[in-house]
PDB file of C-alpha atoms in Angstrom:
ATOM      1  CA  MET A  38      30.740  19.078  77.739  1.00 49.00           C
ATOM      2  CA  ILE A  39      28.183  19.263  75.030  1.00 51.00           C
ATOM      3  CA  HIS A  40      28.972  17.799  71.696  1.00 51.00           C
ATOM      4  CA  LYS A  41      26.973  19.080  68.857  1.00 50.00           C
ATOM      5  CA  SER A  42      25.627  16.194  66.602  1.00 51.00           C
ATOM      6  CA  ARG A  43      26.811  16.508  63.122  1.00 51.00           C
ATOM      7  CA  PRO A  44      24.280  16.315  60.369  1.00 51.00           C
ATOM      8  CA  ALA A  45      24.042  13.011  58.776  1.00 50.00           C
ATOM      9  CA  LEU A  46      25.726  13.039  55.453  1.00 51.00           C
ATOM     10  CA  LEU A  47      23.113  12.668  52.646  1.00 51.00           C
ATOM     11  CA  PRO A  48      23.711  11.287  49.267  1.00 52.00           C
ATOM     12  CA  PRO A  49      23.751  13.936  46.647  1.00 51.00           C
ATOM     13  CA  PRO A  50      20.748  14.850  44.627  1.00 49.00           C
ATOM     14  CA  PRO A  51      20.390  13.188  41.358  1.00 47.00           C
ATOM     15  CA  SER A  52      21.237  15.045  38.539  1.00 44.00           C
ATOM     16  CA  ARG A  53      18.282  17.028  36.751  1.00 42.00           C
ATOM     17  CA  ASP A  54      19.022  15.762  33.185  1.00 40.00           C
ATOM     18  CA  VAL A  55      15.852  16.168  31.210  1.00 35.00           C
ATOM     19  CA  GLY A  56      16.495  12.659  29.636  1.00 37.00           C
ATOM     20  CA  ASP A  57      16.535  11.140  33.088  1.00 39.00           C
ATOM     21  CA  SER A  58      13.668  13.129  34.333  1.00 38.00           C
ATOM     22  CA  VAL A  59      11.277  12.379  31.273  1.00 35.00           C
ATOM     23  CA  GLY A  60      12.533   9.114  30.401  1.00 40.00           C
ATOM     24  CA  THR A  61      13.780   7.665  27.340  1.00 42.00           C
ATOM     25  CA  LEU A  62      11.161   6.094  24.800  1.00 47.00           C
ATOM     26  CA  VAL A  63      12.743   3.127  23.652  1.00 63.00           C
ATOM     27  CA  LEU A  64      10.588   1.650  20.786  1.00 71.00           C
ATOM     28  CA  HIS A  65      10.682  -1.977  19.723  1.00 75.00           C
ATOM     29  CA  PRO A  66      12.163  -2.642  16.447  1.00 77.00           C
ATOM     30  CA  THR A  67       8.867  -3.916  15.073  1.00 77.00           C
ATOM     31  CA  ILE A  68       7.078  -0.586  16.228  1.00 83.00           C
ATOM     32  CA  LYS A  69       9.975   1.076  14.403  1.00 80.00           C
ATOM     33  CA  ALA A  70       9.232  -0.500  11.235  1.00 80.00           C
ATOM     34  CA  PHE A  71       5.510  -0.053  11.338  1.00 84.00           C
ATOM     35  CA  LEU A  72       6.029   3.580  12.078  1.00 84.00           C
ATOM     36  CA  CYS A  73       8.621   3.906   9.041  1.00 82.00           C
ATOM     37  CA  GLY A  74       6.316   1.987   6.584  1.00 80.00           C
ATOM     38  CA  SER A  75       3.298   4.527   7.519  1.00 83.00           C
ATOM     39  CA  LEU A  76       5.008   7.474   6.912  1.00 83.00           C
ATOM     40  CA  SER A  77       6.472   6.132   3.512  1.00 79.00           C
ATOM     41  CA  GLY A  78       2.930   5.041   2.658  1.00 79.00           C
ATOM     42  CA  THR A  79       1.743   8.578   3.334  1.00 83.00           C
ATOM     43  CA  CYS A  80       4.074  10.172   1.145  1.00 81.00           C
ATOM     44  CA  SER A  81       3.141   7.892  -1.946  1.00 80.00           C
ATOM     45  CA  ALA A  82      -0.466   8.027  -1.302  1.00 84.00           C
ATOM     46  CA  LEU A  83      -0.911  11.661  -1.320  1.00 86.00           C
ATOM     47  CA  LEU A  84       1.351  12.229  -4.513  1.00 86.00           C
ATOM     48  CA  LEU A  85      -0.063   9.201  -6.575  1.00 88.00           C
ATOM     49  CA  GLN A  86      -3.860   9.263  -6.009  1.00 90.00           C
ATOM     50  CA  PRO A  87      -4.674  10.669  -9.381  1.00 93.00           C
ATOM     51  CA  LEU A  88      -3.152   7.657 -10.967  1.00 91.00           C
ATOM     52  CA  ASP A  89      -5.152   5.402  -9.030  1.00 91.00           C
ATOM     53  CA  LEU A  90      -8.290   7.647  -9.779  1.00 91.00           C
ATOM     54  CA  LEU A  91      -7.847   7.265 -13.451  1.00 91.00           C
ATOM     55  CA  LYS A  92      -7.254   3.415 -13.115  1.00 91.00           C
ATOM     56  CA  THR A  93     -10.256   2.912 -11.265  1.00 89.00           C
ATOM     57  CA  ARG A  94     -12.294   5.084 -13.735  1.00 88.00           C
ATOM     58  CA  LEU A  95     -11.020   3.318 -16.678  1.00 88.00           C
ATOM     59  CA  GLN A  96     -11.954  -0.059 -15.195  1.00 86.00           C
ATOM     60  CA  THR A  97     -15.523   0.826 -14.244  1.00 79.00           C
ATOM     61  CA  PRO A  98     -17.972  -1.905 -14.809  1.00 65.00           C
ATOM     62  CA  PRO A  99     -20.774   0.193 -16.865  1.00 54.00           C
ATOM     63  CA  GLN A 100     -17.855   0.571 -19.303  1.00 46.00           C
ATOM     64  CA  LEU A 101     -17.584  -3.146 -19.321  1.00 39.00           C
ATOM     65  CA  ALA A 102     -21.579  -3.595 -19.647  1.00 39.00           C
ATOM     66  CA  HIS A 103     -21.424  -2.016 -22.933  1.00 44.00           C
ATOM     67  CA  PRO A 104     -18.648  -3.384 -25.426  1.00 45.00           C
ATOM     68  CA  GLY A 105     -19.954  -1.706 -28.145  1.00 46.00           C
ATOM     69  CA  CYS A 106     -19.146   1.681 -27.065  1.00 46.00           C
ATOM     70  CA  ARG A 107     -15.688   3.340 -27.584  1.00 52.00           C
ATOM     71  CA  ARG A 108     -13.421   3.525 -24.299  1.00 59.00           C
ATOM     72  CA  ALA A 109     -11.833   6.463 -23.480  1.00 69.00           C
ATOM     73  CA  GLY A 110      -7.958   6.484 -23.002  1.00 82.00           C
ATOM     74  CA  MET A 111      -6.334   7.637 -19.826  1.00 87.00           C
ATOM     75  CA  LEU A 112      -5.597  11.351 -21.050  1.00 89.00           C
ATOM     76  CA  ALA A 113      -9.551  11.723 -21.981  1.00 89.00           C
ATOM     77  CA  VAL A 114     -10.557  10.286 -18.705  1.00 89.00           C
ATOM     78  CA  CYS A 115      -8.149  12.761 -17.053  1.00 92.00           C
ATOM     79  CA  VAL A 116      -9.502  15.783 -18.898  1.00 92.00           C
ATOM     80  CA  ASP A 117     -13.103  14.941 -18.364  1.00 91.00           C
ATOM     81  CA  VAL A 118     -12.389  14.697 -14.745  1.00 91.00           C
ATOM     82  CA  VAL A 119     -10.956  17.977 -14.503  1.00 93.00           C
ATOM     83  CA  ARG A 120     -13.472  19.635 -16.581  1.00 92.00           C
ATOM     84  CA  ALA A 121     -16.488  18.059 -14.429  1.00 90.00           C
ATOM     85  CA  GLU A 122     -14.902  18.021 -10.982  1.00 90.00           C
ATOM     86  CA  ARG A 123     -11.946  20.555 -11.361  1.00 91.00           C
ATOM     87  CA  LEU A 124      -8.363  19.752 -10.480  1.00 91.00           C
ATOM     88  CA  ARG A 125      -9.273  18.586  -7.075  1.00 90.00           C
ATOM     89  CA  GLY A 126     -11.263  15.834  -8.701  1.00 90.00           C
ATOM     90  CA  LEU A 127      -8.215  13.935  -9.546  1.00 92.00           C
ATOM     91  CA  TRP A 128      -7.487  13.480  -5.727  1.00 92.00           C
ATOM     92  CA  ARG A 129     -11.229  12.027  -5.252  1.00 90.00           C
ATOM     93  CA  GLY A 130     -10.996   9.178  -2.634  1.00 88.00           C
ATOM     94  CA  LEU A 131      -7.844  10.602  -0.917  1.00 90.00           C
ATOM     95  CA  ALA A 132      -9.412  10.110   2.446  1.00 90.00           C
ATOM     96  CA  PRO A 133      -9.995   6.237   2.315  1.00 90.00           C
ATOM     97  CA  SER A 134      -6.897   5.954   0.024  1.00 89.00           C
ATOM     98  CA  VAL A 135      -4.543   7.630   3.189  1.00 88.00           C
ATOM     99  CA  LEU A 136      -6.611   5.658   5.800  1.00 87.00           C
ATOM    100  CA  ARG A 137      -5.696   2.532   3.876  1.00 88.00           C
ATOM    101  CA  CYS A 138      -2.285   3.033   2.892  1.00 85.00           C
ATOM    102  CA  VAL A 139      -1.003   4.607   6.308  1.00 82.00           C
ATOM    103  CA  PRO A 140      -1.970   1.454   8.333  1.00 87.00           C
ATOM    104  CA  GLY A 141      -1.762  -0.989   5.432  1.00 88.00           C
ATOM    105  CA  VAL A 142       1.759  -0.327   4.539  1.00 86.00           C
ATOM    106  CA  GLY A 143       2.770   0.277   8.056  1.00 88.00           C
ATOM    107  CA  ILE A 144       1.502  -3.357   8.668  1.00 91.00           C
ATOM    108  CA  TYR A 145       2.942  -4.657   5.640  1.00 91.00           C
ATOM    109  CA  PHE A 146       6.477  -3.532   6.749  1.00 88.00           C
ATOM    110  CA  CYS A 147       6.133  -4.409  10.365  1.00 89.00           C
ATOM    111  CA  ALA A 148       5.186  -8.068   9.364  1.00 92.00           C
ATOM    112  CA  LEU A 149       7.988  -8.270   6.761  1.00 90.00           C
ATOM    113  CA  HIS A 150      10.610  -7.056   9.248  1.00 87.00           C
ATOM    114  CA  SER A 151       9.212  -9.596  11.777  1.00 89.00           C
ATOM    115  CA  LEU A 152       9.339 -12.408   9.315  1.00 91.00           C
ATOM    116  CA  GLU A 153      12.839 -11.625   8.133  1.00 88.00           C
ATOM    117  CA  ARG A 154      14.178 -11.416  11.477  1.00 86.00           C
ATOM    118  CA  ARG A 155      13.187 -15.137  11.847  1.00 87.00           C
ATOM    119  CA  LEU A 156      15.767 -15.677   9.045  1.00 86.00           C
ATOM    120  CA  ARG A 157      19.252 -16.653   9.830  1.00 79.00           C
ATOM    121  CA  GLY A 158      20.732 -14.735   6.856  1.00 81.00           C
ATOM    122  CA  PRO A 159      19.228 -12.962   3.669  1.00 83.00           C
ATOM    123  CA  PRO A 160      16.327 -14.450   2.438  1.00 87.00           C
ATOM    124  CA  SER A 161      16.547 -16.593  -0.882  1.00 89.00           C
ATOM    125  CA  PRO A 162      14.522 -15.396  -3.814  1.00 90.00           C
ATOM    126  CA  LEU A 163      11.774 -17.937  -3.135  1.00 92.00           C
ATOM    127  CA  GLN A 164      11.779 -16.858   0.719  1.00 92.00           C
ATOM    128  CA  ALA A 165      11.405 -13.396  -0.372  1.00 92.00           C
ATOM    129  CA  LEU A 166       8.484 -14.387  -2.607  1.00 93.00           C
ATOM    130  CA  LEU A 167       6.898 -16.197   0.277  1.00 94.00           C
ATOM    131  CA  LEU A 168       7.614 -13.268   2.849  1.00 94.00           C
ATOM    132  CA  GLY A 169       6.156 -10.593   0.470  1.00 93.00           C
ATOM    133  CA  ALA A 170       3.081 -12.684  -0.194  1.00 95.00           C
ATOM    134  CA  SER A 171       2.294 -13.430   3.432  1.00 95.00           C
ATOM    135  CA  ALA A 172       3.209  -9.632   4.707  1.00 94.00           C
ATOM    136  CA  ARG A 173       1.003  -8.398   2.014  1.00 94.00           C
ATOM    137  CA  SER A 174      -1.786 -10.761   2.537  1.00 95.00           C
ATOM    138  CA  LEU A 175      -2.192  -9.997   6.081  1.00 94.00           C
ATOM    139  CA  ALA A 176      -2.165  -6.187   5.277  1.00 93.00           C
ATOM    140  CA  GLY A 177      -4.647  -6.335   2.506  1.00 92.00           C
ATOM    141  CA  LEU A 178      -7.141  -8.613   4.890  1.00 93.00           C
ATOM    142  CA  CYS A 179      -6.788  -5.779   7.632  1.00 93.00           C
ATOM    143  CA  THR A 180      -7.518  -2.981   5.313  1.00 93.00           C
ATOM    144  CA  LEU A 181     -10.182  -4.756   2.818  1.00 94.00           C
ATOM    145  CA  PRO A 182     -13.235  -2.523   4.157  1.00 94.00           C
ATOM    146  CA  VAL A 183     -11.326   0.626   3.543  1.00 94.00           C
ATOM    147  CA  THR A 184      -9.998  -0.704  -0.143  1.00 93.00           C
ATOM    148  CA  VAL A 185     -13.902  -1.209  -0.821  1.00 93.00           C
ATOM    149  CA  VAL A 186     -14.769   2.271   0.062  1.00 94.00           C
ATOM    150  CA  LYS A 187     -11.757   3.740  -1.684  1.00 92.00           C
ATOM    151  CA  THR A 188     -12.575   1.991  -4.757  1.00 91.00           C
ATOM    152  CA  ARG A 189     -16.296   3.280  -4.806  1.00 91.00           C
ATOM    153  CA  PHE A 190     -14.961   6.665  -4.152  1.00 90.00           C
ATOM    154  CA  GLU A 191     -12.738   6.930  -7.085  1.00 89.00           C
ATOM    155  CA  SER A 192     -15.489   5.686  -9.396  1.00 85.00           C
ATOM    156  CA  GLY A 193     -17.636   8.372  -8.893  1.00 82.00           C
ATOM    157  CA  GLN A 194     -20.795   6.274  -9.090  1.00 82.00           C
ATOM    158  CA  PHE A 195     -21.483   6.233  -5.352  1.00 86.00           C
ATOM    159  CA  GLY A 196     -22.935   9.131  -3.015  1.00 83.00           C
ATOM    160  CA  TYR A 197     -20.796   8.572  -0.071  1.00 88.00           C
ATOM    161  CA  ARG A 198     -20.152  11.650   2.127  1.00 87.00           C
ATOM    162  CA  SER A 199     -17.482  10.377   4.104  1.00 91.00           C
ATOM    163  CA  VAL A 200     -15.587   7.000   5.015  1.00 92.00           C
ATOM    164  CA  PRO A 201     -17.490   6.105   8.261  1.00 93.00           C
ATOM    165  CA  ALA A 202     -20.787   7.102   6.401  1.00 94.00           C
ATOM    166  CA  ALA A 203     -19.900   4.523   3.370  1.00 94.00           C
ATOM    167  CA  LEU A 204     -19.111   1.868   5.842  1.00 95.00           C
ATOM    168  CA  ARG A 205     -22.211   2.128   7.544  1.00 95.00           C
ATOM    169  CA  SER A 206     -24.238   2.156   4.265  1.00 94.00           C
ATOM    170  CA  ILE A 207     -22.381  -0.658   2.860  1.00 93.00           C
ATOM    171  CA  HIS A 208     -22.865  -2.630   6.018  1.00 94.00           C
ATOM    172  CA  ARG A 209     -26.581  -1.734   6.237  1.00 94.00           C
ATOM    173  CA  ALA A 210     -27.110  -2.705   2.470  1.00 91.00           C
ATOM    174  CA  GLU A 211     -24.748  -5.556   2.023  1.00 90.00           C
ATOM    175  CA  GLY A 212     -23.990  -7.004   5.395  1.00 90.00           C
ATOM    176  CA  GLY A 213     -20.715  -7.784   6.866  1.00 90.00           C
ATOM    177  CA  ARG A 214     -19.830  -9.510   3.488  1.00 89.00           C
ATOM    178  CA  GLY A 215     -20.112  -6.292   1.469  1.00 90.00           C
ATOM    179  CA  LEU A 216     -17.125  -4.954   3.516  1.00 92.00           C
ATOM    180  CA  PHE A 217     -14.981  -7.750   2.705  1.00 93.00           C
ATOM    181  CA  ARG A 218     -16.349  -7.889  -1.196  1.00 91.00           C
ATOM    182  CA  GLY A 219     -13.753  -8.775  -3.494  1.00 89.00           C
ATOM    183  CA  LEU A 220     -11.213 -10.444  -0.940  1.00 91.00           C
ATOM    184  CA  THR A 221     -10.385 -13.515  -3.011  1.00 91.00           C
ATOM    185  CA  ALA A 222      -9.726 -10.987  -6.078  1.00 89.00           C
ATOM    186  CA  THR A 223      -7.643  -8.599  -3.958  1.00 91.00           C
ATOM    187  CA  LEU A 224      -5.482 -11.387  -2.229  1.00 92.00           C
ATOM    188  CA  LEU A 225      -4.629 -12.841  -5.816  1.00 91.00           C
ATOM    189  CA  ARG A 226      -3.438  -9.291  -6.778  1.00 91.00           C
ATOM    190  CA  ASP A 227      -1.665  -8.061  -3.763  1.00 91.00           C
ATOM    191  CA  ALA A 228       0.170 -11.371  -2.564  1.00 93.00           C
ATOM    192  CA  PRO A 229       1.460 -12.231  -5.942  1.00 93.00           C
ATOM    193  CA  PHE A 230       2.432  -8.430  -6.535  1.00 93.00           C
ATOM    194  CA  SER A 231       4.207  -8.023  -3.242  1.00 93.00           C
ATOM    195  CA  GLY A 232       5.956 -11.820  -3.444  1.00 94.00           C
ATOM    196  CA  ILE A 233       7.070 -10.704  -7.028  1.00 93.00           C
ATOM    197  CA  TYR A 234       7.905  -7.444  -6.154  1.00 92.00           C
ATOM    198  CA  LEU A 235      10.051  -8.259  -3.353  1.00 92.00           C
ATOM    199  CA  MET A 236      11.942 -11.068  -4.916  1.00 92.00           C
ATOM    200  CA  PHE A 237      12.982  -8.714  -8.010  1.00 90.00           C
ATOM    201  CA  TYR A 238      13.625  -5.885  -5.472  1.00 90.00           C
ATOM    202  CA  ARG A 239      16.186  -7.929  -3.422  1.00 88.00           C
ATOM    203  CA  GLN A 240      17.674  -9.321  -6.482  1.00 88.00           C
ATOM    204  CA  THR A 241      18.248  -6.116  -8.424  1.00 88.00           C
ATOM    205  CA  ARG A 242      19.374  -4.338  -5.404  1.00 85.00           C
ATOM    206  CA  GLY A 243      22.130  -6.815  -4.473  1.00 83.00           C
ATOM    207  CA  LEU A 244      23.189  -6.836  -8.241  1.00 85.00           C
ATOM    208  CA  ALA A 245      23.416  -3.194  -8.106  1.00 81.00           C
ATOM    209  CA  LEU A 246      25.670  -3.137  -5.051  1.00 78.00           C
ATOM    210  CA  ARG A 247      27.747  -5.913  -6.803  1.00 80.00           C
ATOM    211  CA  VAL A 248      28.448  -3.799  -9.974  1.00 79.00           C
ATOM    212  CA  THR A 249      29.249  -0.702  -7.922  1.00 70.00           C
ATOM    213  CA  GLY A 250      31.613  -2.465  -5.422  1.00 67.00           C
ATOM    214  CA  ARG A 251      29.505  -1.475  -2.393  1.00 63.00           C
ATOM    215  CA  ARG A 252      28.309  -4.862  -1.157  1.00 59.00           C
ATOM    216  CA  ASP A 253      29.083  -3.807   2.667  1.00 55.00           C
ATOM    217  CA  ALA A 254      27.821  -0.225   2.381  1.00 58.00           C
ATOM    218  CA  ALA A 255      24.152   0.876   2.631  1.00 61.00           C
ATOM    219  CA  PRO A 256      22.549   1.693  -0.785  1.00 67.00           C
ATOM    220  CA  ALA A 257      21.892   4.976  -1.722  1.00 74.00           C
ATOM    221  CA  PRO A 258      18.196   6.384  -1.830  1.00 78.00           C
ATOM    222  CA  ALA A 259      18.702   6.475  -5.763  1.00 81.00           C
ATOM    223  CA  VAL A 260      19.849   3.010  -6.021  1.00 81.00           C
ATOM    224  CA  ASN A 261      16.706   1.836  -3.805  1.00 81.00           C
ATOM    225  CA  PHE A 262      14.266   4.206  -6.089  1.00 86.00           C
ATOM    226  CA  GLY A 263      15.729   2.609  -9.024  1.00 87.00           C
ATOM    227  CA  CYS A 264      15.666  -1.097  -7.959  1.00 87.00           C
ATOM    228  CA  GLY A 265      11.929  -0.230  -6.955  1.00 87.00           C
ATOM    229  CA  LEU A 266      10.813   0.909 -10.364  1.00 90.00           C
ATOM    230  CA  VAL A 267      12.203  -2.070 -12.251  1.00 89.00           C
ATOM    231  CA  ALA A 268      10.542  -4.307  -9.594  1.00 90.00           C
ATOM    232  CA  GLY A 269       7.315  -2.528  -9.425  1.00 90.00           C
ATOM    233  CA  ALA A 270       6.759  -2.606 -13.084  1.00 91.00           C
ATOM    234  CA  LEU A 271       7.503  -6.315 -13.467  1.00 90.00           C
ATOM    235  CA  ALA A 272       4.834  -7.203 -10.397  1.00 92.00           C
ATOM    236  CA  SER A 273       2.373  -4.641 -11.739  1.00 93.00           C
ATOM    237  CA  LEU A 274       2.211  -6.232 -15.205  1.00 91.00           C
ATOM    238  CA  ALA A 275       1.886  -9.780 -13.984  1.00 91.00           C
ATOM    239  CA  THR A 276      -0.714  -9.049 -11.684  1.00 93.00           C
ATOM    240  CA  GLN A 277      -2.904  -6.433 -13.679  1.00 93.00           C
ATOM    241  CA  PRO A 278      -5.723  -8.888 -14.517  1.00 93.00           C
ATOM    242  CA  ALA A 279      -6.442  -9.595 -11.093  1.00 92.00           C
ATOM    243  CA  ASP A 280      -6.762  -5.829 -10.290  1.00 93.00           C
ATOM    244  CA  VAL A 281      -9.392  -5.407 -13.074  1.00 92.00           C
ATOM    245  CA  VAL A 282     -11.291  -8.198 -11.632  1.00 92.00           C
ATOM    246  CA  LYS A 283     -11.292  -6.966  -8.133  1.00 90.00           C
ATOM    247  CA  THR A 284     -12.423  -3.399  -9.352  1.00 89.00           C
ATOM    248  CA  HIS A 285     -15.156  -5.372 -11.307  1.00 87.00           C
ATOM    249  CA  VAL A 286     -16.452  -7.196  -8.381  1.00 88.00           C
ATOM    250  CA  GLN A 287     -16.159  -4.346  -5.687  1.00 87.00           C
ATOM    251  CA  LEU A 288     -18.223  -1.940  -8.009  1.00 84.00           C
ATOM    252  CA  ARG A 289     -21.341  -4.180  -8.549  1.00 76.00           C
ATOM    253  CA  PRO A 290     -22.646  -4.501  -5.269  1.00 70.00           C
ATOM    254  CA  GLY A 291     -26.369  -5.558  -6.593  1.00 64.00           C
ATOM    255  CA  ARG A 292     -24.883  -8.644  -8.456  1.00 63.00           C
ATOM    256  CA  PRO A 293     -22.995 -11.137  -6.278  1.00 55.00           C
ATOM    257  CA  GLN A 294     -20.567 -12.851  -8.339  1.00 67.00           C
ATOM    258  CA  GLY A 295     -16.945 -14.344  -7.738  1.00 80.00           C
ATOM    259  CA  VAL A 296     -13.699 -14.170  -9.465  1.00 86.00           C
ATOM    260  CA  ARG A 297     -14.726 -16.830 -12.162  1.00 88.00           C
ATOM    261  CA  GLN A 298     -17.891 -14.726 -12.988  1.00 88.00           C
ATOM    262  CA  ALA A 299     -16.343 -11.530 -13.037  1.00 88.00           C
ATOM    263  CA  ALA A 300     -13.398 -12.859 -15.263  1.00 91.00           C
ATOM    264  CA  ALA A 301     -15.953 -14.830 -17.701  1.00 91.00           C
ATOM    265  CA  LEU A 302     -17.677 -11.383 -18.095  1.00 87.00           C
ATOM    266  CA  ILE A 303     -14.934  -9.321 -18.904  1.00 89.00           C
ATOM    267  CA  LEU A 304     -13.546 -11.856 -21.159  1.00 91.00           C
ATOM    268  CA  LYS A 305     -16.763 -12.211 -23.041  1.00 89.00           C
ATOM    269  CA  ALA A 306     -17.260  -8.642 -23.194  1.00 86.00           C
ATOM    270  CA  HIS A 307     -13.899  -7.292 -24.238  1.00 87.00           C
ATOM    271  CA  GLY A 308     -11.468 -10.573 -24.687  1.00 90.00           C
ATOM    272  CA  LEU A 309      -8.032 -10.566 -23.364  1.00 92.00           C
ATOM    273  CA  ARG A 310      -7.425  -6.952 -23.451  1.00 91.00           C
ATOM    274  CA  GLY A 311     -10.256  -6.160 -21.168  1.00 90.00           C
ATOM    275  CA  PHE A 312      -7.724  -7.625 -18.471  1.00 93.00           C
ATOM    276  CA  PHE A 313      -5.519  -4.740 -19.117  1.00 92.00           C
ATOM    277  CA  HIS A 314      -7.763  -1.945 -19.035  1.00 89.00           C
ATOM    278  CA  GLY A 315      -6.406   0.707 -16.994  1.00 90.00           C
ATOM    279  CA  ALA A 316      -2.879  -0.814 -17.208  1.00 91.00           C
ATOM    280  CA  VAL A 317      -0.985   2.056 -17.998  1.00 91.00           C
ATOM    281  CA  PRO A 318      -2.030   4.340 -14.809  1.00 92.00           C
ATOM    282  CA  ARG A 319      -1.827   1.367 -12.556  1.00 91.00           C
ATOM    283  CA  VAL A 320       1.633   0.263 -13.670  1.00 91.00           C
ATOM    284  CA  LEU A 321       2.762   3.993 -13.385  1.00 90.00           C
ATOM    285  CA  ARG A 322       1.081   4.398  -9.751  1.00 89.00           C
ATOM    286  CA  ARG A 323       2.096   0.924  -8.426  1.00 87.00           C
ATOM    287  CA  THR A 324       5.726   1.207  -9.870  1.00 89.00           C
ATOM    288  CA  LEU A 325       6.285   4.966  -8.366  1.00 89.00           C
ATOM    289  CA  MET A 326       4.384   4.132  -5.329  1.00 85.00           C
ATOM    290  CA  ALA A 327       6.358   0.901  -4.483  1.00 84.00           C
ATOM    291  CA  ALA A 328       9.648   2.349  -5.417  1.00 85.00           C
ATOM    292  CA  LEU A 329       9.083   5.684  -3.366  1.00 85.00           C
ATOM    293  CA  ALA A 330       7.799   3.502  -0.326  1.00 83.00           C
ATOM    294  CA  TRP A 331      10.702   1.479  -0.318  1.00 83.00           C
ATOM    295  CA  ALA A 332      13.107   4.434  -0.842  1.00 82.00           C
ATOM    296  CA  VAL A 333      11.562   6.390   2.118  1.00 83.00           C
ATOM    297  CA  TYR A 334      11.572   3.125   4.223  1.00 84.00           C
ATOM    298  CA  GLU A 335      14.816   2.098   3.626  1.00 81.00           C
ATOM    299  CA  GLU A 336      16.068   5.573   4.408  1.00 81.00           C
ATOM    300  CA  LEU A 337      14.164   5.988   7.604  1.00 81.00           C
ATOM    301  CA  MET A 338      15.075   2.479   8.954  1.00 81.00           C
ATOM    302  CA  GLY A 339      18.771   3.229   8.409  1.00 78.00           C
ATOM    303  CA  ARG A 340      18.128   6.511  10.380  1.00 79.00           C
ATOM    304  CA  VAL A 341      16.530   4.617  13.305  1.00 74.00           C
ATOM    305  CA  GLY A 342      19.379   1.906  13.268  1.00 68.00           C
ATOM    306  CA  LEU A 343      17.774  -0.682  11.565  1.00 66.00           C
ATOM    307  CA  SER A 344      18.619  -2.858   8.847  1.00 61.00           C
ATOM    308  CA  SER A 345      15.930  -3.642   6.252  1.00 56.00           C
TER     309      SER A 345
END
């Protein structure tokens, strides 16, 4: 009698779930922080570029070289730009601004998130000051060549056609040092700004949560934005002189000078008021940009399941 062999029992085929077939993309928290920061930086750069351009025009060194002439105000400069270059002229320098802000803000939040994870608890005011300064110093160093290009684009005095062409032109004419022109002044501006900003931001947000009785709840976007406005205004005013010196140094490629020489020239030409040229548009831009960036960042971090 011949017995027919039974077919071997095979395991059931795996389910054709889309998530299993494609694979779930799991991002490291630091990468998530970088992406959230980059997106927030893009939004703020696109909206607030006109204020940055007006600030640079008000700080342009040729005006500093003629102290006897009457300086135009922010509104007059805005009218002149629109009259000469139409409305789109207010967004001159947008390309290098986005190229700087997208990775720059991303690097800042990425470094800040990584440093804060090493702490055992919420940072103290001094720790927040050091964290913000360290993260911004790293971001400023990485993006300084594009910052130099952005400043020169906004001044309207250089005929660069594109960001790559500008980088090549600066490197040919001034060497590698030209791409990092104003490094000391930039760090003297950005590191204190971010340190002061983060310190006041953490403190005001904690105070707002205590007043509203929501210590354990996530702050509303309006709370984050309001705290960012207060912190941004204080940090902007504290670092305004360093911003004027930075612009002065970066727009004078034919005259090698450091922070002291530039500060002395500004003081001699315009007195202490010279260090606050362009303060109104800068304070408006930095305050709104920082508040918007942090509000968007906090909201995005909450959506991806991370605490900031």
